[in-house]
Amino acid sequence: MKKDTSNENISYKYDKKDKNAKTVQKSILRVVNEKMVSEGINKLLYEVTQLNIKVEKLFDKSLELEKKNNSLEQSFNKVEEYFEKKLEKKLKKKNDRETSKLS
């Protein structure tokens, strides 16, 4: 009597197909993960580039504001000097008048 091995053969074939399917599935997942990581990296690089552009614009703006601030400071100093001189002249005139009254 011949032993029936057809069930064993069928089982072996399905196990082999199942292993192949899992290997293919793992390969597909690996490729998909690599693609997602690559897309994520590209997106991050783009965002970093955009942030660098914004930082450069802000830096340029800060330099411009610093120049304006220096200019305003110089103008303020000139105005301050003008009023100090004017005040000194008035004080001198007042002192001169008082000294002339005393004499």
mmCIF file of C-alpha atoms in Angstrom:
data_model
loop_
_atom_site.group_PDB
_atom_site.id
_atom_site.type_symbol
_atom_site.label_atom_id
_atom_site.label_comp_id
_atom_site.label_asym_id
_atom_site.label_seq_id
_atom_site.Cartn_x
_atom_site.Cartn_y
_atom_site.Cartn_z
ATOM 1 C CA MET A 1 0.000 0.000 0.000
ATOM 2 C CA LYS A 2 1.286 3.353 -1.001
ATOM 3 C CA LYS A 3 1.370 6.066 1.612
ATOM 4 C CA ASP A 4 -0.674 9.123 0.724
ATOM 5 C CA THR A 5 1.734 12.052 0.717
ATOM 6 C CA SER A 6 -0.410 14.419 -1.321
ATOM 7 C CA ASN A 7 -1.506 16.355 1.779
ATOM 8 C CA GLU A 8 2.119 16.719 2.860
ATOM 9 C CA ASN A 9 3.114 17.952 -0.603
ATOM 10 C CA ILE A 10 0.264 20.443 -0.673
ATOM 11 C CA SER A 11 1.177 21.634 2.808
ATOM 12 C CA TYR A 12 4.845 22.000 1.802
ATOM 13 C CA LYS A 13 3.904 23.949 -1.335
ATOM 14 C CA TYR A 14 1.730 26.353 0.662
ATOM 15 C CA ASP A 15 4.416 26.818 3.322
ATOM 16 C CA LYS A 16 6.935 27.606 0.595
ATOM 17 C CA LYS A 17 4.527 30.018 -1.097
ATOM 18 C CA ASP A 18 3.769 31.595 2.263
ATOM 19 C CA LYS A 19 7.492 32.099 2.964
ATOM 20 C CA ASN A 20 7.995 33.578 -0.497
ATOM 21 C CA ALA A 21 5.006 35.852 0.005
ATOM 22 C CA LYS A 22 6.384 37.015 3.364
ATOM 23 C CA THR A 23 9.786 37.664 1.798
ATOM 24 C CA VAL A 24 8.165 39.656 -1.004
ATOM 25 C CA GLN A 25 6.021 41.490 1.532
ATOM 26 C CA LYS A 26 9.080 42.355 3.607
ATOM 27 C CA SER A 27 10.883 43.581 0.490
ATOM 28 C CA ILE A 28 7.911 45.731 -0.474
ATOM 29 C CA LEU A 29 7.697 47.156 3.046
ATOM 30 C CA ARG A 30 11.420 47.891 3.020
ATOM 31 C CA VAL A 31 11.136 49.742 -0.300
ATOM 32 C CA VAL A 32 8.067 51.643 0.893
ATOM 33 C CA ASN A 33 9.814 52.574 4.152
ATOM 34 C CA GLU A 34 12.919 53.721 2.279
ATOM 35 C CA LYS A 35 10.761 55.822 -0.039
ATOM 36 C CA MET A 36 8.899 57.350 2.901
ATOM 37 C CA VAL A 37 12.171 58.116 4.693
ATOM 38 C CA SER A 38 13.594 59.629 1.513
ATOM 39 C CA GLU A 39 10.473 61.774 1.026
ATOM 40 C CA GLY A 40 10.618 62.810 4.677
ATOM 41 C CA ILE A 41 14.260 63.809 4.355
ATOM 42 C CA ASN A 42 13.524 65.771 1.184
ATOM 43 C CA LYS A 43 10.626 67.549 2.904
ATOM 44 C CA LEU A 44 12.830 68.414 5.886
ATOM 45 C CA LEU A 45 15.583 69.697 3.585
ATOM 46 C CA TYR A 46 13.043 71.902 1.798
ATOM 47 C CA GLU A 47 11.744 73.247 5.116
ATOM 48 C CA VAL A 48 15.298 73.909 6.347
ATOM 49 C CA THR A 49 16.047 75.774 3.118
ATOM 50 C CA GLN A 50 12.910 77.885 3.560
ATOM 51 C CA LEU A 51 13.871 78.631 7.161
ATOM 52 C CA ASN A 52 17.380 79.626 6.054
ATOM 53 C CA ILE A 53 15.875 82.047 3.560
ATOM 54 C CA LYS A 54 13.685 83.541 6.293
ATOM 55 C CA VAL A 55 16.677 83.835 8.631
ATOM 56 C CA GLU A 56 18.682 85.620 5.926
ATOM 57 C CA LYS A 57 15.808 88.056 5.350
ATOM 58 C CA LEU A 58 15.515 88.685 9.093
ATOM 59 C CA PHE A 59 19.265 89.225 9.335
ATOM 60 C CA ASP A 60 19.145 91.728 6.465
ATOM 61 C CA LYS A 61 16.204 93.464 8.141
ATOM 62 C CA SER A 62 18.097 93.629 11.454
ATOM 63 C CA LEU A 63 21.108 95.211 9.704
ATOM 64 C CA GLU A 64 18.816 97.751 8.087
ATOM 65 C CA LEU A 65 17.192 98.548 11.439
ATOM 66 C CA GLU A 66 20.590 98.824 13.082
ATOM 67 C CA LYS A 67 21.656 101.379 10.454
ATOM 68 C CA LYS A 68 18.444 103.357 11.034
ATOM 69 C CA ASN A 69 19.000 103.174 14.776
ATOM 70 C CA ASN A 70 22.568 104.487 14.390
ATOM 71 C CA SER A 71 21.320 107.272 12.168
ATOM 72 C CA LEU A 72 18.628 108.230 14.677
ATOM 73 C CA GLU A 73 21.150 108.095 17.494
ATOM 74 C CA GLN A 74 23.464 110.436 15.602
ATOM 75 C CA SER A 75 20.578 112.801 14.923
ATOM 76 C CA PHE A 76 19.592 112.746 18.572
ATOM 77 C CA ASN A 77 23.171 113.483 19.601
ATOM 78 C CA LYS A 78 23.298 116.468 17.236
ATOM 79 C CA VAL A 79 20.023 117.824 18.593
ATOM 80 C CA GLU A 80 21.252 117.296 22.143
ATOM 81 C CA GLU A 81 24.499 119.162 21.377
ATOM 82 C CA TYR A 82 22.547 122.002 19.787
ATOM 83 C CA PHE A 83 20.349 122.467 22.857
ATOM 84 C CA GLU A 84 23.286 122.147 25.229
ATOM 85 C CA LYS A 85 25.108 124.933 23.357
ATOM 86 C CA LYS A 86 21.979 127.034 23.325
ATOM 87 C CA LEU A 87 21.515 126.505 27.055
ATOM 88 C CA GLU A 88 25.166 127.363 27.692
ATOM 89 C CA LYS A 89 24.773 130.618 25.729
ATOM 90 C CA LYS A 90 21.664 131.536 27.704
ATOM 91 C CA LEU A 91 23.402 130.743 30.985
ATOM 92 C CA LYS A 92 26.421 132.768 29.928
ATOM 93 C CA LYS A 93 24.234 135.747 28.975
ATOM 94 C CA LYS A 94 22.393 135.472 32.262
ATOM 95 C CA ASN A 95 25.677 135.309 34.178
ATOM 96 C CA ASP A 96 27.027 138.264 32.218
ATOM 97 C CA ARG A 97 23.930 140.320 33.037
ATOM 98 C CA GLU A 98 24.142 139.417 36.691
ATOM 99 C CA THR A 99 27.835 140.323 36.811
ATOM 100 C CA SER A 100 27.195 143.582 35.038
ATOM 101 C CA LYS A 101 24.409 144.423 37.516
ATOM 102 C CA LEU A 102 26.719 143.704 40.400
ATOM 103 C CA SER A 103 29.443 145.950 39.008
#
